[in-house]
Coordinates of C-alpha atoms in Angstrom, one line a residue:
M338 CA -16.8 -5.3 9.8
T339 CA -18.5 -6.3 13.0
I340 CA -18.9 -3.5 15.5
D341 CA -18.7 -4.3 19.1
N342 CA -21.4 -2.2 20.9
N343 CA -20.5 -3.9 24.2
K344 CA -17.0 -2.2 24.2
P345 CA -16.7 0.2 27.1
I346 CA -17.4 3.8 26.3
S347 CA -13.8 4.8 27.1
Q348 CA -12.7 2.5 24.2
R349 CA -15.1 4.0 21.7
A350 CA -13.6 6.5 19.4
K351 CA -14.8 10.1 19.8
G352 CA -13.9 13.6 18.5
L353 CA -12.2 14.9 15.4
F354 CA -9.4 12.4 15.5
S355 CA -11.6 9.3 15.7
D356 CA -15.3 10.0 14.7
K357 CA -16.1 6.3 14.2
A358 CA -19.5 4.8 14.2
F359 CA -20.9 2.1 16.4
S360 CA -24.2 2.1 14.6
T361 CA -25.3 1.7 10.9
S362 CA -27.2 4.3 9.0
S363 CA -29.4 3.6 6.0
E364 CA -28.5 4.5 2.5
E365 CA -29.7 7.8 1.2
D366 CA -33.3 7.6 0.0
L367 CA -33.6 8.9 -3.5
S368 CA -37.0 7.6 -4.2
H369 CA -38.8 11.0 -3.9
S370 CA -38.4 11.5 -7.7
D371 CA -41.5 11.0 -9.9
N372 CA -39.4 8.7 -12.0
N373 CA -39.0 6.0 -9.4
Q374 CA -37.9 3.4 -12.0
E375 CA -34.9 5.4 -13.0
L376 CA -33.9 6.1 -9.4
D377 CA -34.3 2.4 -8.5
D378 CA -31.2 1.9 -10.5
L379 CA -29.4 4.5 -8.5
N380 CA -30.4 4.0 -5.0
K381 CA -27.9 1.2 -4.4
L382 CA -25.0 3.4 -5.3
S383 CA -22.7 4.3 -2.4
F384 CA -24.5 7.6 -1.6
F385 CA -24.8 7.8 2.1
K386 CA -26.9 10.3 4.0
N387 CA -24.9 12.3 6.6
S388 CA -26.7 12.1 9.9
D389 CA -27.2 15.1 12.2
A390 CA -23.9 15.5 14.0
S391 CA -25.5 16.8 17.2
S392 CA -27.8 13.8 17.5
H393 CA -24.9 11.4 17.3
N394 CA -22.4 13.2 19.5
N395 CA -19.9 13.5 16.6
I396 CA -19.7 9.7 16.3
N397 CA -18.7 8.4 12.8
E398 CA -21.1 6.1 11.0
T399 CA -19.6 3.0 9.3
V400 CA -21.8 1.8 6.4
T401 CA -21.2 -1.4 4.6
D402 CA -21.9 -1.7 0.8
T403 CA -22.5 -5.3 -0.2
G404 CA -21.8 -4.3 -3.8
A405 CA -24.5 -6.7 -5.1
D406 CA -26.5 -4.1 -7.0
S407 CA -25.4 -2.1 -10.1
V408 CA -26.3 0.8 -12.3
N409 CA -28.1 -0.3 -15.4
N410 CA -28.2 2.8 -17.5
F411 CA -25.8 5.5 -18.8
E412 CA -28.2 8.3 -17.9
S413 CA -27.2 7.8 -14.2
V414 CA -23.9 9.5 -15.1
E415 CA -25.6 12.9 -15.2
T416 CA -27.1 12.2 -11.7
V417 CA -23.7 11.3 -10.3
S418 CA -22.2 14.5 -11.6
S419 CA -25.0 16.6 -10.2
I420 CA -24.8 15.1 -6.8
R421 CA -21.0 15.6 -6.8
K422 CA -21.4 19.2 -7.6
A423 CA -24.1 19.7 -4.9
T424 CA -21.8 18.1 -2.3
L425 CA -19.0 20.6 -3.0
A426 CA -21.3 23.6 -3.3
T427 CA -23.5 23.1 -0.2
G428 CA -20.7 22.4 2.3
E429 CA -21.6 18.8 3.0
A430 CA -18.9 16.3 3.8
L431 CA -16.4 15.8 1.1
K432 CA -16.7 12.2 -0.2
L433 CA -13.2 10.7 -0.3
A434 CA -12.6 7.2 -1.6
V435 CA -9.5 5.3 -0.5
V436 CA -8.5 2.8 -3.2
G437 CA -5.6 0.7 -4.2
H438 CA -4.3 -2.8 -4.8
T439 CA -4.9 -5.5 -2.1
N440 CA -2.7 -5.3 1.0
T441 CA -1.3 -1.8 0.4
G442 CA -2.5 -0.5 3.7
K443 CA -5.7 1.3 2.8
T444 CA -7.4 0.4 6.1
S445 CA -4.2 1.1 8.0
I446 CA -4.1 4.7 6.6
L447 CA -7.7 5.2 7.6
R448 CA -7.0 3.9 11.1
T449 CA -4.3 6.5 11.5
L450 CA -6.2 9.3 10.0
L451 CA -9.1 8.6 12.2
R452 CA -6.9 7.8 15.3
D453 CA -9.1 4.7 15.5
M454 CA -7.4 1.4 16.1
Y455 CA -10.7 -0.5 15.7
F456 CA -11.7 0.8 12.3
G457 CA -12.0 -2.0 9.7
E458 CA -9.8 -5.1 9.9
V459 CA -6.0 -5.1 9.3
K460 CA -4.2 -8.4 8.5
N461 CA -1.0 -9.2 6.7
E462 CA -3.0 -10.9 3.9
A463 CA -4.8 -10.0 0.7
A464 CA -8.4 -8.9 0.4
T465 CA -9.0 -8.3 4.1
T466 CA -11.6 -5.5 3.3
R467 CA -14.5 -7.1 1.4
H468 CA -17.1 -4.3 1.5
V469 CA -17.1 -0.5 1.4
E470 CA -16.9 1.0 4.9
R471 CA -17.6 4.7 5.7
A472 CA -16.2 6.9 8.5
L473 CA -17.0 10.5 9.0
I474 CA -14.6 13.2 10.2
S475 CA -16.4 16.1 11.9
D476 CA -15.3 19.4 13.2
S477 CA -14.5 18.8 16.9
Q478 CA -15.9 22.2 17.9
T479 CA -19.0 22.6 15.7
G480 CA -19.9 19.0 14.9
E481 CA -20.1 19.9 11.2
P482 CA -19.3 16.9 8.9
L483 CA -16.1 17.6 7.0
V484 CA -14.9 14.5 5.2
A485 CA -16.6 11.1 4.6
L486 CA -13.9 8.5 4.1
F487 CA -14.7 5.3 2.2
D488 CA -12.6 2.3 2.7
T489 CA -12.9 0.1 -0.4
P490 CA -11.9 -3.5 -1.2
G491 CA -8.6 -4.1 -2.8
L492 CA -8.3 -4.1 -6.6
E493 CA -7.4 -7.8 -7.2
D494 CA -7.2 -8.1 -11.0
A495 CA -7.2 -4.8 -12.7
S496 CA -5.3 -6.2 -15.7
G497 CA -8.0 -8.7 -16.3
L498 CA -10.6 -6.0 -16.0
M499 CA -8.7 -3.8 -18.4
D500 CA -8.7 -6.6 -21.0
W501 CA -12.5 -7.0 -20.6
L502 CA -13.0 -3.2 -21.0
E503 CA -10.9 -3.1 -24.1
D504 CA -12.8 -6.1 -25.6
N505 CA -16.3 -5.2 -24.6
T506 CA -16.6 -1.4 -24.5
A507 CA -16.1 1.1 -27.3
S508 CA -13.0 3.2 -27.2
R509 CA -14.9 6.2 -28.5
R510 CA -17.0 6.4 -25.3
D511 CA -15.6 8.4 -22.4
G512 CA -14.2 6.7 -19.3
I513 CA -17.4 7.0 -17.2
E514 CA -19.5 5.4 -19.9
R515 CA -17.2 2.5 -20.2
L516 CA -17.1 2.0 -16.5
Q517 CA -20.9 2.1 -16.3
Q518 CA -21.1 -0.5 -19.0
F519 CA -18.9 -2.7 -16.9
L520 CA -21.1 -2.1 -13.8
A521 CA -24.2 -3.2 -15.8
S522 CA -22.5 -6.5 -16.9
D523 CA -22.8 -9.9 -15.4
I524 CA -19.2 -10.1 -14.3
A525 CA -19.7 -7.1 -12.0
Q526 CA -22.5 -8.8 -10.1
G527 CA -20.7 -11.8 -8.6
G528 CA -22.7 -14.6 -7.0
D529 CA -23.1 -18.2 -8.0
T530 CA -24.0 -17.5 -11.6
V531 CA -20.6 -16.0 -12.4
N532 CA -17.5 -18.1 -13.1
A533 CA -14.9 -17.5 -10.4
L534 CA -12.3 -16.6 -13.0
N535 CA -14.6 -13.9 -14.4
D536 CA -15.8 -12.5 -11.1
Y537 CA -15.0 -8.8 -10.9
S538 CA -17.5 -7.9 -8.1
Q539 CA -14.8 -6.6 -5.9
E540 CA -13.6 -4.2 -8.6
A541 CA -17.2 -3.2 -9.2
K542 CA -17.5 -2.1 -5.5
V543 CA -14.5 0.1 -5.9
I544 CA -15.6 1.6 -9.2
R545 CA -19.1 2.2 -7.9
Q546 CA -17.7 4.1 -4.9
L547 CA -15.4 6.1 -7.2
L548 CA -18.3 7.3 -9.3
A549 CA -20.1 8.4 -6.1
S550 CA -17.1 10.3 -4.6
D551 CA -15.7 13.7 -5.0
M552 CA -12.1 12.6 -5.1
A553 CA -9.9 9.6 -4.3
I554 CA -6.5 8.7 -2.9
Y555 CA -4.7 5.8 -4.4
V556 CA -2.6 4.0 -1.8
I557 CA 0.8 2.6 -2.9
D558 CA 3.0 0.3 -0.8
A559 CA 6.3 2.2 -1.2
R560 CA 8.2 -1.1 -0.9
E561 CA 6.5 -2.6 -4.0
P562 CA 8.2 -2.4 -7.4
V563 CA 6.3 -0.8 -10.3
L564 CA 4.4 -3.5 -12.0
G565 CA 2.0 -3.6 -14.9
K566 CA -1.0 -4.3 -12.8
Y567 CA -0.6 -1.0 -11.0
K568 CA -0.4 0.8 -14.3
D569 CA -3.7 -0.7 -15.3
E570 CA -5.3 0.2 -11.9
L571 CA -4.3 3.9 -12.5
A572 CA -5.6 3.8 -16.0
I573 CA -9.0 2.5 -14.8
L574 CA -9.1 5.1 -11.9
S575 CA -8.5 7.9 -14.4
W576 CA -11.7 7.0 -16.2
S577 CA -13.8 8.0 -13.1
A578 CA -13.2 11.7 -13.9
I579 CA -12.5 12.7 -10.3
P580 CA -9.2 14.0 -8.9
V581 CA -7.0 11.1 -7.8
M582 CA -3.9 11.7 -5.5
L583 CA -1.2 9.1 -4.9
V584 CA -0.3 8.3 -1.3
F585 CA 2.9 6.3 -0.5
N586 CA 2.4 4.1 2.6
F587 CA 5.2 2.4 4.6
T588 CA 7.7 5.0 3.6
D589 CA 9.7 4.4 6.8
A590 CA 11.0 1.2 5.4
Q591 CA 14.5 1.1 4.0
D592 CA 13.8 -0.7 0.8
T593 CA 11.3 1.7 -0.9
N594 CA 10.9 2.3 -4.6
I595 CA 9.5 5.8 -4.5
A596 CA 11.8 7.2 -7.2
D597 CA 10.7 4.5 -9.7
W598 CA 7.0 5.2 -8.8
Q599 CA 7.4 8.9 -9.3
T600 CA 9.0 8.4 -12.7
M601 CA 6.1 6.2 -13.8
L602 CA 3.5 8.6 -12.4
A603 CA 5.0 11.6 -14.2
R604 CA 4.8 9.7 -17.5
R605 CA 1.0 9.5 -16.9
N606 CA 0.8 13.1 -16.0
L607 CA 0.2 12.4 -12.3
H608 CA 2.4 14.9 -10.5
I609 CA 0.7 15.3 -7.1
S610 CA 1.6 12.7 -4.5
T611 CA 2.5 12.6 -0.8
R612 CA 4.0 10.3 1.8
F613 CA 2.0 9.1 4.7
D614 CA 3.3 6.2 6.8
S615 CA 0.4 4.6 8.7
V616 CA 2.7 3.1 11.3
A617 CA 5.6 5.6 11.7
F618 CA 3.3 8.6 11.9
E619 CA 4.4 12.2 11.3
F620 CA 1.8 14.9 11.9
E621 CA 3.2 17.2 9.2
D622 CA 2.9 14.4 6.6
E623 CA -0.8 14.3 7.4
M624 CA -1.1 18.0 6.9
K625 CA 0.6 17.7 3.5
L626 CA -1.9 15.0 2.6
W627 CA -4.9 17.3 3.3
Q628 CA -3.1 20.3 1.7
N629 CA -2.3 18.5 -1.5
L630 CA -5.9 17.2 -1.7
A631 CA -7.1 20.8 -1.3
T632 CA -5.1 22.0 -4.3
M633 CA -7.0 19.6 -6.5
L634 CA -10.5 20.9 -5.5
T635 CA -12.4 23.8 -6.9
Y636 CA -13.9 24.4 -3.5
P637 CA -11.2 23.6 -1.0
E638 CA -12.7 25.5 2.0
T639 CA -13.8 22.2 3.7
L640 CA -10.3 20.8 3.7
H641 CA -8.9 24.2 4.9
Q642 CA -11.3 24.0 7.8
L643 CA -10.2 20.5 8.5
I644 CA -6.5 21.4 8.4
E645 CA -7.0 24.3 10.8
R646 CA -9.0 22.2 13.3
R647 CA -6.5 19.4 13.1
R648 CA -3.6 21.7 14.0
E649 CA -5.6 23.2 16.9
D650 CA -6.5 19.8 18.3
W651 CA -3.0 18.4 17.9
M652 CA -1.6 21.2 19.9
Q653 CA -4.3 20.9 22.5
L654 CA -3.5 17.2 22.9
Y655 CA 0.1 18.1 23.5
E656 CA -0.8 20.6 26.1
Q657 CA -3.1 18.1 27.9
A658 CA -0.4 15.5 27.8
G659 CA 2.0 17.9 29.5
I660 CA -0.4 18.6 32.2
I661 CA -1.0 14.9 32.9
I662 CA 2.8 14.3 33.2
A663 CA 3.3 17.4 35.4
H664 CA 0.5 16.3 37.8
F665 CA 2.1 12.8 38.0
L666 CA 5.5 14.2 38.8
L667 CA 4.2 16.6 41.5
D668 CA 2.1 13.8 43.0
V669 CA 5.2 11.7 43.4
A670 CA 7.5 14.5 44.5
A671 CA 5.1 15.5 47.3
Y672 CA 4.8 11.9 48.5
V673 CA 6.2 11.5 52.0
R674 CA 6.0 8.9 54.7
E675 CA 7.0 9.2 58.3
I676 CA 8.6 6.5 60.4
N677 CA 10.0 6.5 63.9
E678 CA 13.7 6.5 64.3
D679 CA 13.8 2.9 65.5
D680 CA 11.2 1.5 63.0
D681 CA 12.1 -1.0 60.4
P682 CA 11.9 1.0 57.1
L683 CA 11.6 -2.0 54.8
P684 CA 7.7 -2.3 54.9
V685 CA 7.3 1.4 54.2
L686 CA 9.9 1.4 51.4
N687 CA 8.1 -1.5 49.8
E688 CA 4.8 0.4 50.0
M689 CA 6.2 3.6 48.6
Q690 CA 7.8 1.9 45.6
E691 CA 4.6 0.0 44.8
A692 CA 2.5 3.2 45.1
V693 CA 4.8 5.0 42.6
R694 CA 4.7 2.1 40.2
Q695 CA 0.9 2.1 40.2
T696 CA 0.8 5.9 39.8
E697 CA 3.1 5.8 36.8
R698 CA 1.0 3.1 35.2
A699 CA -2.1 5.2 35.7
M700 CA -0.4 8.2 34.1
Q701 CA 0.7 6.1 31.2
G702 CA -2.9 4.9 30.7
K703 CA -4.1 8.4 30.6
L704 CA -1.7 9.3 27.9
L705 CA -2.6 6.2 25.9
N706 CA -6.3 7.1 26.2
L707 CA -5.7 10.7 25.3
Y708 CA -4.0 9.7 22.0
K709 CA -6.7 6.9 21.3
F710 CA -4.5 3.9 22.0
Y711 CA -6.5 1.4 23.9
D712 CA -5.7 -1.9 25.5
N713 CA -6.3 -4.5 22.9
S714 CA -4.5 -7.9 22.5
T715 CA -4.4 -7.6 18.7
V716 CA -2.9 -4.1 18.6
V717 CA 0.6 -3.2 19.5
T718 CA 0.8 0.1 21.5
P719 CA 3.9 2.1 22.3
L720 CA 3.6 1.0 25.9
E721 CA 4.5 -2.5 24.8
L722 CA 7.9 -1.3 23.9
S723 CA 10.4 -2.8 26.4
E724 CA 11.7 0.5 27.8
Y725 CA 8.2 1.3 29.3
Q726 CA 7.9 -2.1 31.0
Q727 CA 11.1 -1.8 33.2
D728 CA 10.8 -1.1 36.9
P729 CA 11.5 2.5 37.6
F730 CA 13.4 1.4 40.7
D731 CA 15.7 -0.9 38.9
P732 CA 19.3 0.5 39.4
E733 CA 20.3 -0.6 35.9
L734 CA 17.6 1.6 34.4
L735 CA 19.0 4.7 36.1
K736 CA 22.4 3.8 34.6
S737 CA 20.9 3.4 31.1
Y738 CA 19.6 7.0 31.4
G739 CA 22.9 8.3 32.6
L740 CA 21.5 9.3 36.0
R741 CA 23.4 9.3 39.3
T742 CA 21.9 9.4 42.7
T743 CA 22.1 12.4 45.0
S744 CA 24.0 10.4 47.6
G745 CA 27.7 10.2 47.6
A746 CA 29.4 7.5 45.7
A747 CA 30.4 5.6 48.8
A748 CA 27.0 5.8 50.4
G749 CA 25.3 4.8 47.1
A750 CA 27.6 1.8 46.8
L751 CA 27.2 0.7 50.4
L752 CA 23.6 1.4 51.1
G753 CA 21.8 1.4 47.8
L754 CA 20.7 4.1 45.3
G755 CA 19.1 7.1 46.8
I756 CA 19.8 6.3 50.5
D757 CA 21.3 9.0 52.8
A758 CA 23.6 7.1 55.0
A759 CA 23.6 9.7 57.8
A760 CA 19.8 9.8 57.9
L761 CA 19.0 6.1 57.8
G762 CA 21.6 4.9 60.1
T763 CA 25.4 4.4 60.0
T764 CA 25.5 0.9 61.2
F765 CA 26.5 -1.5 58.4
G766 CA 23.7 -3.9 59.3
L767 CA 20.9 -1.4 58.7
G768 CA 22.5 -0.2 55.5
A769 CA 23.0 -3.6 54.1
A770 CA 19.4 -4.6 55.0
I771 CA 17.8 -1.8 53.0
G772 CA 20.4 -1.3 50.3
G773 CA 19.0 -3.7 47.8
L774 CA 15.4 -2.6 48.2
A775 CA 15.3 1.1 48.8
G776 CA 16.6 2.4 45.5
G777 CA 14.8 5.7 44.7
I778 CA 13.8 6.6 48.2
L779 CA 15.6 9.4 50.0
S780 CA 15.3 10.1 53.8
N781 CA 15.2 13.6 55.2
T782 CA 15.7 14.5 58.9
G783 CA 16.8 18.1 58.3
S784 CA 14.0 19.5 60.5
I785 CA 15.0 20.1 64.1
A786 CA 11.5 19.1 65.2
D787 CA 11.9 15.8 63.4
K788 CA 15.2 15.1 65.2
L789 CA 13.7 16.0 68.6
N790 CA 10.7 13.8 67.9
G791 CA 12.8 10.9 66.5
V792 CA 11.0 11.0 63.2
K793 CA 12.3 10.2 59.7
R794 CA 10.6 11.3 56.5
L795 CA 11.0 9.3 53.4
Y796 CA 10.7 10.9 49.9
I797 CA 11.3 9.8 46.3
D798 CA 14.9 10.4 45.3
P799 CA 15.6 13.3 42.8
A800 CA 17.3 10.9 40.4
T801 CA 14.2 8.7 40.4
L802 CA 12.0 11.7 39.8
T803 CA 14.2 12.7 36.9
L804 CA 14.0 9.2 35.5
L805 CA 10.2 9.2 35.8
A806 CA 10.1 12.6 34.0
T807 CA 12.3 11.3 31.2
R808 CA 10.3 8.1 30.7
S809 CA 7.0 10.0 30.6
L810 CA 8.3 12.4 27.9
D811 CA 9.7 9.6 25.9
L812 CA 6.4 7.8 26.0
L813 CA 4.6 11.0 24.9
A814 CA 7.1 11.3 22.0
S815 CA 6.3 7.7 20.9
L816 CA 2.6 8.3 21.0
R817 CA 3.0 11.4 18.8
H818 CA 5.0 9.4 16.2
R819 CA 3.1 6.2 16.0
G820 CA 0.1 5.4 13.8
H821 CA -2.9 3.4 14.9
A822 CA -2.4 0.7 12.3
A823 CA 0.2 -1.5 13.9
N824 CA -0.9 -5.0 14.9
A825 CA 0.8 -8.0 16.3
D826 CA 2.4 -8.8 12.8
T827 CA 3.9 -5.3 12.4
P828 CA 7.6 -4.9 13.0
I829 CA 8.1 -2.8 16.1
T830 CA 10.6 0.1 16.0
E831 CA 11.8 1.5 19.2
L832 CA 10.2 4.9 18.9
Q833 CA 11.9 7.2 21.3
E834 CA 12.5 10.9 20.7
T835 CA 15.4 11.1 23.2
N836 CA 16.8 9.6 26.3
T837 CA 18.1 13.0 27.5
P838 CA 16.8 13.9 30.9
P839 CA 14.9 17.3 31.0
W840 CA 17.1 18.3 33.9
Q841 CA 19.9 17.0 36.1
P842 CA 18.8 15.4 39.5
N843 CA 20.6 18.1 41.4
K844 CA 18.7 20.8 39.5
L845 CA 15.0 19.8 40.0
P846 CA 12.5 22.4 38.8
S847 CA 11.3 24.8 41.5
E848 CA 7.8 23.3 41.3
L849 CA 9.1 19.8 42.3
K850 CA 11.3 21.3 45.1
K851 CA 8.3 23.1 46.4
A852 CA 6.3 19.9 46.3
R853 CA 8.7 18.4 48.9
G854 CA 7.2 20.7 51.5
K855 CA 3.6 20.2 50.4
P856 CA 2.5 16.6 51.3
Q857 CA -1.1 17.7 50.8
W858 CA -0.3 18.0 47.1
S859 CA 0.1 14.2 46.9
S860 CA -2.8 11.8 46.7
L861 CA -0.3 9.1 47.8
S862 CA 0.2 11.0 51.1
S863 CA -3.2 12.3 51.8
G864 CA -5.4 9.8 50.0
K865 CA -7.5 12.7 48.7
S866 CA -6.9 12.6 45.0
E867 CA -9.3 15.4 43.9
L868 CA -8.2 17.8 46.6
A869 CA -4.5 17.1 46.0
A870 CA -4.9 17.7 42.2
E871 CA -6.7 21.0 42.9
L872 CA -4.0 22.2 45.3
R873 CA -1.2 21.5 42.8
A874 CA -3.0 22.7 39.7
D875 CA -1.1 26.0 39.4
A876 CA 2.3 24.2 39.8
A877 CA 1.3 21.6 37.2
W878 CA 0.6 24.3 34.6
S879 CA 4.0 25.9 35.3
L880 CA 5.9 22.6 35.3
S881 CA 4.2 21.5 32.1
S882 CA 5.6 24.6 30.3
K883 CA 9.1 23.7 31.5
L884 CA 8.7 20.1 30.3
K885 CA 7.7 21.4 26.9
R886 CA 10.6 23.8 26.7
S887 CA 13.0 21.1 27.7
R888 CA 12.0 18.9 24.7
L889 CA 12.1 21.9 22.3
E890 CA 15.6 22.6 23.5
D891 CA 16.6 19.0 22.9
K892 CA 15.4 19.3 19.3
D893 CA 17.4 22.4 18.7

């Protein structure tokens, strides 16, 4: 994988959800032993040194293993075992290999686990990953490395490899010894000297990483039928003598074969599996993945720490998202423009609508960044779904959400959505002129002072505010239920939690009603964004709690 260090900092993955590297570390130096010759055979194994988390600001390191070197002696088995035990005992990052047949979505799963849409390369073709790539998940609070994930190449010909193992290794040897003999053979080296039909260098990279890992997950495309090649892959994996858990990917598809897979796995005494769709993401499925892995370890404390931190961070993201939406709604609700009684309202109405559109887009961008979805032409984000591209002032959009304006039916039909006929003029000419344009804008001349001064104040209509709130919450729901693996070739599902408005337009939350009389709360009115945000901060916290409760009530 080529890492783009020129990418803006805001697009580089950070934190627990996406600790991805933008630099490469060296392999662990094992040459301190007196027996340098023996360790020369080991130093090309996929043992990678964990860098100091504080010095890298919790950024993952991606390391590529070319797979060109191999282990040439069986004594290295003892060293592999001792390093594995030390890893578990000393609290270093758990080494977790992600393995499976080509094109089953291994890199896709890693992207979603890391919340990193740039990790690796995802294509709808076989053998996209050609080398071992490493990413580190760290504790977002302490910086402590928790899990080192290794993305491995796809197993392309496990059946051919199994035939070679049966013909060239002694059945009386244990599995690791037979795999080590394969790694020492010419067919594991690749290169020009090996016949293409007997080139098992990709399989060698996978096996080499398995022997250097504490455990592995075997990724299964749930849409695939149970074939002999998959049975051979599982048999070879079992020889590595590490815990292997089965993970079903693409489980949201309608044509899955999970029942057949589970029957086959049970016959091989493999009873621990989990479902984790890398595109149609469910947070609890991820928690089950880590929990099931923890049950297979003698020392599960590291994964327990990861689970706890993941839950905390997931809730914190939700809270932050609610605050972002609440600030946006208050900013728009407090937006007011004054015009003289005889002024043409069309230019002001145009400006107000465009200002709200831009503010909504900015809010959507903040949500996308919060959940690590960045603008990238090769990645499909939830914002590309059609419902988030519609103009919030489109009358048809209000209808699709089942919202009605606060104006009377006659006034709405005559003058346009959100227009108060008494306030903006009773002549048919004025009403007809602004009717097609001013949807979502409501005039208020309730103040005696305004009437004496001949001033009209224009606000955003309550129905439009309700629409903006509903769209924001639906976008948030899509972000929380979408993995980071989708690309331009991935079928897009309209991921919406609900179209139900959090309130009716005639029953705006008290915070939004209060904002009507607080133009200083709006950066659109005052032009002072930081001051406006500070002034409405308390109301934003209160409103965000109501937004959260409204969605919980919808689920109930």
